[in-house]
Amino acid sequence: DMEFFLKYAMKILETHHENKPRARVFAHAMWAASTDDEWIDRKKWIQETVETKLYKEIDGLCQRETEEEELAPSIETAPIAAPVLEDKSIEPKRTGDEKVQVFAIMRNSHEVIRGAFRDVGDAIANADFQEADDIWKALSVWEQMHMAMEEGNSIYKGFFRVLDEQRNNLATEKGLRNNHKKLVILEKSLSELLESGEDQEAIAYALTAYELENEAHLTFEEEIMMPEVMSLVNEGVLLKKIMMEDLLPLIDDMEFFLKFAMKILQKHHGDKDRARVFAQAMWAASTDEEWADRKIWIKESVAPELYKEIDTLCQWVYPKPTQQERKKSSHGKKGRKFPSFYKRKVQAPEI
């Protein structure tokens, strides 16, 4: 029942898009896999299902060429803002991010935790318990997002499950998940004491206990995870794909996550380019649409000179396709191809 199949799929994909053009990509793929006669009925069912604006976009893309037109649009005439497809096999290959280690996001997240915790300690040392409580609450929320990226859920794997799959249950055998449980207990105790701000001796004790456990926890993870990450890189495992599909979707407030991290890493740089490295890794693991928002949040969080450096480095280049690539993108059917290539007016970065 193609009518039911299409209508049901388009309704669901339009509703649950998660800021991706899922419905449009699905319809576009269906068009490419349809004969002219089949598409007459199928586009009618799509039109009956989705919003008018979305249908017009779909109908505008799903057009056959005349015999006089080229096999694929030239890069000079293709729109700069042409849609980016979710199907990475036919998306234009961007260059400029190949040398960026995307797992710098995870490694520098540990420096975010260390730096923010140092700020909590400084506030307590100055008897500013309100400031300490405010920083602590923000850190607790941020750290929960970081832990989610490690632990995953029923939909997204998280890094521990990736390690289990790639390294014979390494995360489970090393007890990485259980290691989080100890922190949760100490975190609750410290939160309650900071909330009241009355018992300074108890706060100092709880702070020390948490600091010792937290540092041991972070070091334990780094000793296990970082060598494995480098090993996966050397084996050619697609870590960027893993980061984009199995880790970053676990962050439920990307604006807060990015802004908090950038502020802390800029302040607690340790004479290293932590903030720049974190931002550049986030860029490499972002789609064009995602980066449009994320770079704004970064700009709002760091000094102008640092943002200028980040913005200069974080540029993609979309090379002009060869004739062979153009033919390949048409799937062998004249008139049924994806608008796969468009240009970016940027210079190749040096990373």
Short mmCIF file of C-alpha atoms in Angstrom, two decimals:
data_model
loop_
_atom_site.label_atom_id
_atom_site.label_comp_id
_atom_site.label_asym_id
_atom_site.label_seq_id
_atom_site.Cartn_x
_atom_site.Cartn_y
_atom_site.Cartn_z
CA ASP A 1 0.00 0.00 0.00
CA MET A 2 2.27 2.76 -1.27
CA GLU A 3 -0.23 5.52 -0.50
CA PHE A 4 -0.41 4.56 3.19
CA PHE A 5 3.34 3.94 3.35
CA LEU A 6 4.19 7.38 1.96
CA LYS A 7 1.59 9.39 3.85
CA TYR A 8 2.42 7.82 7.19
CA ALA A 9 6.17 8.27 6.70
CA MET A 10 5.90 11.89 5.62
CA LYS A 11 3.65 12.83 8.56
CA ILE A 12 6.02 11.30 11.08
CA LEU A 13 9.20 12.69 9.51
CA GLU A 14 7.74 16.18 9.23
CA THR A 15 6.73 16.11 12.91
CA HIS A 16 9.91 14.52 14.29
CA HIS A 17 12.53 16.27 12.18
CA GLU A 18 15.05 17.04 15.00
CA ASN A 19 16.25 20.05 12.99
CA LYS A 20 17.09 17.89 9.99
CA PRO A 21 15.34 17.83 6.59
CA ARG A 22 14.21 14.24 7.04
CA ALA A 23 10.86 14.53 5.27
CA ARG A 24 12.38 16.34 2.30
CA VAL A 25 15.25 13.83 1.99
CA PHE A 26 12.82 10.90 2.19
CA ALA A 27 10.58 12.37 -0.50
CA HIS A 28 13.56 13.26 -2.68
CA ALA A 29 14.86 9.71 -2.47
CA MET A 30 11.42 8.34 -3.33
CA TRP A 31 11.30 10.61 -6.39
CA ALA A 32 14.72 9.39 -7.55
CA ALA A 33 13.52 5.79 -7.23
CA SER A 34 10.22 6.36 -9.09
CA THR A 35 9.26 6.20 -12.73
CA ASP A 36 7.51 9.23 -14.23
CA ASP A 37 4.13 7.51 -13.98
CA GLU A 38 4.71 6.41 -10.38
CA TRP A 39 5.78 9.90 -9.32
CA ILE A 40 2.51 11.44 -10.53
CA ASP A 41 0.59 9.53 -7.83
CA ARG A 42 3.29 9.65 -5.19
CA LYS A 43 3.80 13.41 -5.25
CA LYS A 44 0.03 13.85 -4.97
CA TRP A 45 0.01 11.76 -1.79
CA ILE A 46 2.95 13.77 -0.44
CA GLN A 47 1.14 17.03 -1.23
CA GLU A 48 -1.90 15.79 0.68
CA THR A 49 0.26 15.01 3.71
CA VAL A 50 2.75 17.81 4.39
CA GLU A 51 2.68 21.58 4.83
CA THR A 52 2.45 23.65 1.65
CA LYS A 53 5.88 25.21 2.17
CA LEU A 54 7.58 21.82 2.47
CA TYR A 55 5.74 20.44 -0.54
CA LYS A 56 6.83 23.40 -2.68
CA GLU A 57 10.45 22.75 -1.68
CA ILE A 58 10.10 19.07 -2.55
CA ASP A 59 8.36 19.77 -5.86
CA GLY A 60 10.98 22.36 -6.78
CA LEU A 61 13.80 19.86 -6.28
CA CYS A 62 12.07 16.90 -7.90
CA GLN A 63 12.10 18.04 -11.52
CA ARG A 64 13.30 16.27 -14.64
CA GLU A 65 15.78 17.90 -16.96
CA THR A 66 15.18 18.62 -20.62
CA GLU A 67 17.37 16.90 -23.18
CA GLU A 68 19.32 20.12 -23.71
CA GLU A 69 20.34 20.49 -20.05
CA GLU A 70 23.57 19.09 -18.67
CA LEU A 71 23.63 15.89 -16.68
CA ALA A 72 24.20 17.83 -13.46
CA PRO A 73 24.11 21.53 -12.55
CA SER A 74 27.50 23.19 -12.77
CA ILE A 75 29.04 24.42 -9.55
CA GLU A 76 28.94 27.96 -10.92
CA THR A 77 25.15 27.91 -11.34
CA ALA A 78 24.16 25.77 -8.36
CA PRO A 79 22.74 27.78 -5.45
CA ILE A 80 25.20 28.46 -2.65
CA ALA A 81 22.55 27.57 -0.09
CA ALA A 82 21.53 24.32 -1.76
CA PRO A 83 20.10 21.82 0.74
CA VAL A 84 22.50 19.46 2.46
CA LEU A 85 21.26 15.90 2.31
CA GLU A 86 21.37 13.45 5.18
CA ASP A 87 22.62 10.72 2.85
CA LYS A 88 26.35 11.23 3.27
CA SER A 89 27.16 9.07 0.25
CA ILE A 90 25.77 11.74 -2.07
CA GLU A 91 26.52 14.84 -0.01
CA PRO A 92 29.31 17.04 -1.38
CA LYS A 93 32.61 16.19 0.17
CA ARG A 94 33.80 19.11 2.25
CA THR A 95 37.45 19.61 3.05
CA GLY A 96 39.25 21.42 5.82
CA ASP A 97 38.35 19.30 8.85
CA GLU A 98 40.27 16.10 8.13
CA LYS A 99 43.02 16.73 10.71
CA VAL A 100 40.69 17.75 13.51
CA GLN A 101 40.36 15.15 16.28
CA VAL A 102 36.67 15.31 17.16
CA PHE A 103 37.16 13.44 20.43
CA ALA A 104 38.88 16.55 21.74
CA ILE A 105 35.31 17.37 22.74
CA MET A 106 35.32 14.51 25.25
CA ARG A 107 38.88 15.05 26.48
CA ASN A 108 38.48 18.79 26.99
CA SER A 109 35.14 18.21 28.68
CA HIS A 110 37.20 16.87 31.57
CA GLU A 111 39.04 20.20 31.68
CA VAL A 112 35.68 21.98 31.80
CA ILE A 113 34.77 19.95 34.89
CA ARG A 114 38.14 20.56 36.53
CA GLY A 115 38.07 24.28 35.77
CA ALA A 116 34.51 24.85 36.97
CA PHE A 117 35.17 22.88 40.14
CA ARG A 118 38.18 25.11 40.78
CA ASP A 119 35.84 28.11 40.54
CA VAL A 120 33.54 26.51 43.11
CA GLY A 121 36.49 26.01 45.45
CA ASP A 122 37.63 29.62 45.01
CA ALA A 123 34.15 30.93 45.84
CA ILE A 124 33.99 28.80 48.99
CA ALA A 125 37.47 29.95 50.01
CA ASN A 126 36.15 33.52 49.77
CA ALA A 127 33.07 32.56 51.82
CA ASP A 128 30.87 33.45 48.85
CA PHE A 129 28.51 30.51 49.20
CA GLN A 130 25.88 31.95 46.88
CA GLU A 131 28.43 32.21 44.07
CA ALA A 132 29.70 28.72 44.87
CA ASP A 133 26.15 27.34 44.77
CA ASP A 134 25.40 29.05 41.43
CA ILE A 135 28.54 27.70 39.78
CA TRP A 136 27.99 24.27 41.30
CA LYS A 137 24.43 24.03 39.99
CA ALA A 138 25.53 25.00 36.48
CA LEU A 139 28.42 22.52 36.62
CA SER A 140 26.10 19.74 37.84
CA VAL A 141 23.74 20.26 34.90
CA TRP A 142 26.64 20.42 32.45
CA GLU A 143 28.31 17.32 33.89
CA GLN A 144 25.06 15.36 33.54
CA MET A 145 25.16 16.11 29.81
CA HIS A 146 28.77 14.98 29.62
CA MET A 147 27.93 11.76 31.47
CA ALA A 148 25.02 11.19 29.09
CA MET A 149 27.45 11.37 26.18
CA GLU A 150 29.44 8.61 27.84
CA GLU A 151 26.60 6.39 29.06
CA GLY A 152 24.15 6.77 26.17
CA ASN A 153 20.50 5.75 26.26
CA SER A 154 18.07 3.46 24.46
CA ILE A 155 18.37 5.51 21.24
CA TYR A 156 21.95 6.79 21.11
CA LYS A 157 24.93 4.63 22.01
CA GLY A 158 27.16 6.94 24.02
CA PHE A 159 30.89 6.35 24.15
CA PHE A 160 30.88 3.51 26.66
CA ARG A 161 28.76 1.35 24.36
CA VAL A 162 30.99 2.28 21.42
CA LEU A 163 33.98 1.09 23.45
CA ASP A 164 32.16 -2.13 24.31
CA GLU A 165 31.41 -2.77 20.64
CA GLN A 166 34.85 -1.84 19.34
CA ARG A 167 36.93 -3.24 22.19
CA ASN A 168 35.28 -6.43 23.43
CA ASN A 169 33.21 -4.98 26.33
CA LEU A 170 36.08 -2.87 27.61
CA ALA A 171 33.89 -0.20 29.25
CA THR A 172 31.80 -2.81 31.06
CA GLU A 173 34.78 -4.83 32.23
CA LYS A 174 36.54 -1.72 33.55
CA GLY A 175 33.40 -0.58 35.36
CA LEU A 176 33.22 2.83 33.70
CA ARG A 177 29.47 3.12 34.22
CA ASN A 178 29.65 2.12 37.89
CA ASN A 179 32.34 4.73 38.41
CA HIS A 180 29.73 7.42 37.84
CA LYS A 181 27.52 6.16 40.67
CA LYS A 182 30.07 7.11 43.35
CA LEU A 183 30.14 10.67 42.08
CA VAL A 184 26.35 10.98 42.12
CA ILE A 185 26.23 10.20 45.87
CA LEU A 186 28.94 12.74 46.75
CA GLU A 187 27.41 15.31 44.42
CA LYS A 188 24.07 15.10 46.21
CA SER A 189 25.70 15.63 49.59
CA LEU A 190 27.67 18.66 48.44
CA SER A 191 24.60 20.16 46.72
CA GLU A 192 22.55 19.99 49.91
CA LEU A 193 25.30 21.64 51.99
CA LEU A 194 25.87 24.44 49.47
CA GLU A 195 22.14 25.08 49.26
CA SER A 196 22.02 25.89 52.97
CA GLY A 197 25.49 27.49 53.21
CA GLU A 198 25.43 27.14 56.99
CA ASP A 199 27.93 24.48 57.99
CA GLN A 200 31.20 25.73 56.53
CA GLU A 201 33.23 22.90 58.00
CA ALA A 202 30.92 20.29 56.50
CA ILE A 203 31.03 22.09 53.13
CA ALA A 204 34.82 22.08 53.16
CA TYR A 205 34.86 18.36 54.00
CA ALA A 206 32.30 17.48 51.30
CA LEU A 207 34.18 19.60 48.76
CA THR A 208 37.45 17.80 49.48
CA ALA A 209 35.79 14.38 49.30
CA TYR A 210 34.17 15.19 45.96
CA GLU A 211 37.34 16.75 44.55
CA LEU A 212 39.41 13.66 45.35
CA GLU A 213 36.84 11.24 43.95
CA ASN A 214 36.20 13.38 40.87
CA GLU A 215 39.87 13.71 39.97
CA ALA A 216 40.39 9.97 40.44
CA HIS A 217 37.35 9.38 38.22
CA LEU A 218 38.53 11.68 35.44
CA THR A 219 42.06 10.26 35.49
CA PHE A 220 40.73 6.69 35.46
CA GLU A 221 38.62 7.41 32.37
CA GLU A 222 41.46 9.20 30.57
CA GLU A 223 43.90 6.35 31.16
CA ILE A 224 41.46 3.89 29.62
CA MET A 225 39.66 5.89 26.96
CA MET A 226 42.31 8.12 25.40
CA PRO A 227 44.70 5.35 24.23
CA GLU A 228 41.69 3.52 22.77
CA VAL A 229 40.56 6.64 20.92
CA MET A 230 43.97 7.02 19.28
CA SER A 231 43.96 3.34 18.43
CA LEU A 232 40.56 3.69 16.76
CA VAL A 233 41.85 6.69 14.79
CA ASN A 234 44.81 4.65 13.54
CA GLU A 235 42.45 1.84 12.53
CA GLY A 236 40.40 4.21 10.42
CA VAL A 237 37.23 4.03 12.52
CA LEU A 238 34.92 6.92 11.57
CA LEU A 239 34.99 8.77 14.88
CA LYS A 240 33.37 11.88 13.44
CA LYS A 241 30.38 9.80 12.40
CA ILE A 242 30.22 8.26 15.88
CA MET A 243 30.42 11.68 17.51
CA MET A 244 27.68 13.13 15.30
CA GLU A 245 25.32 10.17 15.44
CA ASP A 246 25.89 8.52 18.82
CA LEU A 247 27.19 11.19 21.24
CA LEU A 248 26.24 14.78 20.42
CA PRO A 249 22.50 14.01 20.08
CA LEU A 250 22.57 13.13 23.80
CA ILE A 251 23.12 16.80 24.70
CA ASP A 252 19.67 18.20 25.46
CA ASP A 253 20.71 21.88 25.58
CA MET A 254 23.51 22.52 23.13
CA GLU A 255 23.50 26.28 23.67
CA PHE A 256 24.13 25.94 27.42
CA PHE A 257 26.59 23.08 26.88
CA LEU A 258 28.71 25.10 24.45
CA LYS A 259 28.58 28.44 26.25
CA PHE A 260 29.50 26.98 29.64
CA ALA A 261 32.35 24.92 28.17
CA MET A 262 33.84 27.79 26.18
CA LYS A 263 33.78 30.21 29.12
CA ILE A 264 35.47 27.72 31.43
CA LEU A 265 38.06 26.56 28.90
CA GLN A 266 38.97 30.13 27.99
CA LYS A 267 39.48 30.97 31.67
CA HIS A 268 41.25 27.74 32.68
CA HIS A 269 43.36 27.24 29.58
CA GLY A 270 46.40 25.77 31.33
CA ASP A 271 48.63 27.53 28.77
CA LYS A 272 47.03 25.39 26.08
CA ASP A 273 44.55 26.13 23.28
CA ARG A 274 41.76 24.25 25.04
CA ALA A 275 38.90 26.54 24.04
CA ARG A 276 40.00 26.76 20.41
CA VAL A 277 40.56 23.00 20.16
CA PHE A 278 37.15 22.27 21.72
CA ALA A 279 35.41 24.68 19.33
CA GLN A 280 37.24 23.34 16.29
CA ALA A 281 36.32 19.77 17.19
CA MET A 282 32.69 20.84 17.57
CA TRP A 283 32.85 22.47 14.14
CA ALA A 284 34.24 19.33 12.53
CA ALA A 285 31.38 17.32 14.08
CA SER A 286 28.64 19.73 12.97
CA THR A 287 26.56 20.03 9.83
CA ASP A 288 26.43 23.41 8.10
CA GLU A 289 23.05 24.10 9.69
CA GLU A 290 24.22 23.11 13.17
CA TRP A 291 27.36 25.21 12.94
CA ALA A 292 25.36 28.29 11.95
CA ASP A 293 23.88 28.28 15.48
CA ARG A 294 26.84 26.90 17.36
CA LYS A 295 29.32 29.50 16.16
CA ILE A 296 26.95 32.24 17.36
CA TRP A 297 26.88 30.72 20.84
CA ILE A 298 30.66 30.46 20.82
CA LYS A 299 30.97 34.07 19.71
CA GLU A 300 28.77 35.14 22.61
CA SER A 301 30.98 33.25 25.09
CA VAL A 302 34.59 34.12 24.32
CA ALA A 303 36.82 37.13 23.73
CA PRO A 304 36.63 38.66 20.22
CA GLU A 305 40.22 37.76 19.36
CA LEU A 306 39.65 34.11 20.25
CA TYR A 307 36.42 33.94 18.25
CA LYS A 308 38.19 35.50 15.25
CA GLU A 309 40.82 32.75 15.40
CA ILE A 310 38.14 30.07 15.66
CA ASP A 311 36.05 31.52 12.84
CA THR A 312 39.10 31.74 10.56
CA LEU A 313 40.02 28.10 11.12
CA CYS A 314 36.51 26.73 10.98
CA GLN A 315 35.76 27.07 7.27
CA TRP A 316 34.89 24.31 4.83
CA VAL A 317 35.69 24.17 1.16
CA TYR A 318 33.46 22.32 -1.30
CA PRO A 319 35.59 21.34 -4.31
CA LYS A 320 34.16 21.38 -7.81
CA PRO A 321 32.92 17.89 -8.78
CA THR A 322 34.46 15.96 -11.62
CA GLN A 323 32.27 14.89 -14.53
CA GLN A 324 32.50 11.32 -13.27
CA GLU A 325 31.18 12.39 -9.85
CA ARG A 326 28.34 14.25 -11.51
CA LYS A 327 27.35 11.18 -13.48
CA LYS A 328 27.56 9.06 -10.34
CA SER A 329 25.29 11.44 -8.46
CA SER A 330 22.54 10.93 -11.05
CA HIS A 331 22.28 7.20 -10.20
CA GLY A 332 22.43 6.45 -13.90
CA LYS A 333 19.03 8.05 -14.56
CA LYS A 334 18.93 11.22 -16.61
CA GLY A 335 16.67 13.69 -14.89
CA ARG A 336 16.60 11.91 -11.50
CA LYS A 337 19.52 13.14 -9.49
CA PHE A 338 20.20 14.95 -6.27
CA PRO A 339 21.50 18.53 -6.24
CA SER A 340 24.68 17.24 -4.70
CA PHE A 341 27.22 19.95 -5.37
CA TYR A 342 27.45 23.60 -4.42
CA LYS A 343 30.27 25.93 -3.66
CA ARG A 344 31.39 27.68 -0.52
CA LYS A 345 33.09 31.04 -0.90
CA VAL A 346 35.90 30.34 1.55
CA GLN A 347 39.61 29.71 1.44
CA ALA A 348 41.13 26.39 2.39
CA PRO A 349 42.09 26.56 6.07
CA GLU A 350 45.41 25.55 7.53
CA ILE A 351 44.79 23.46 10.62
#
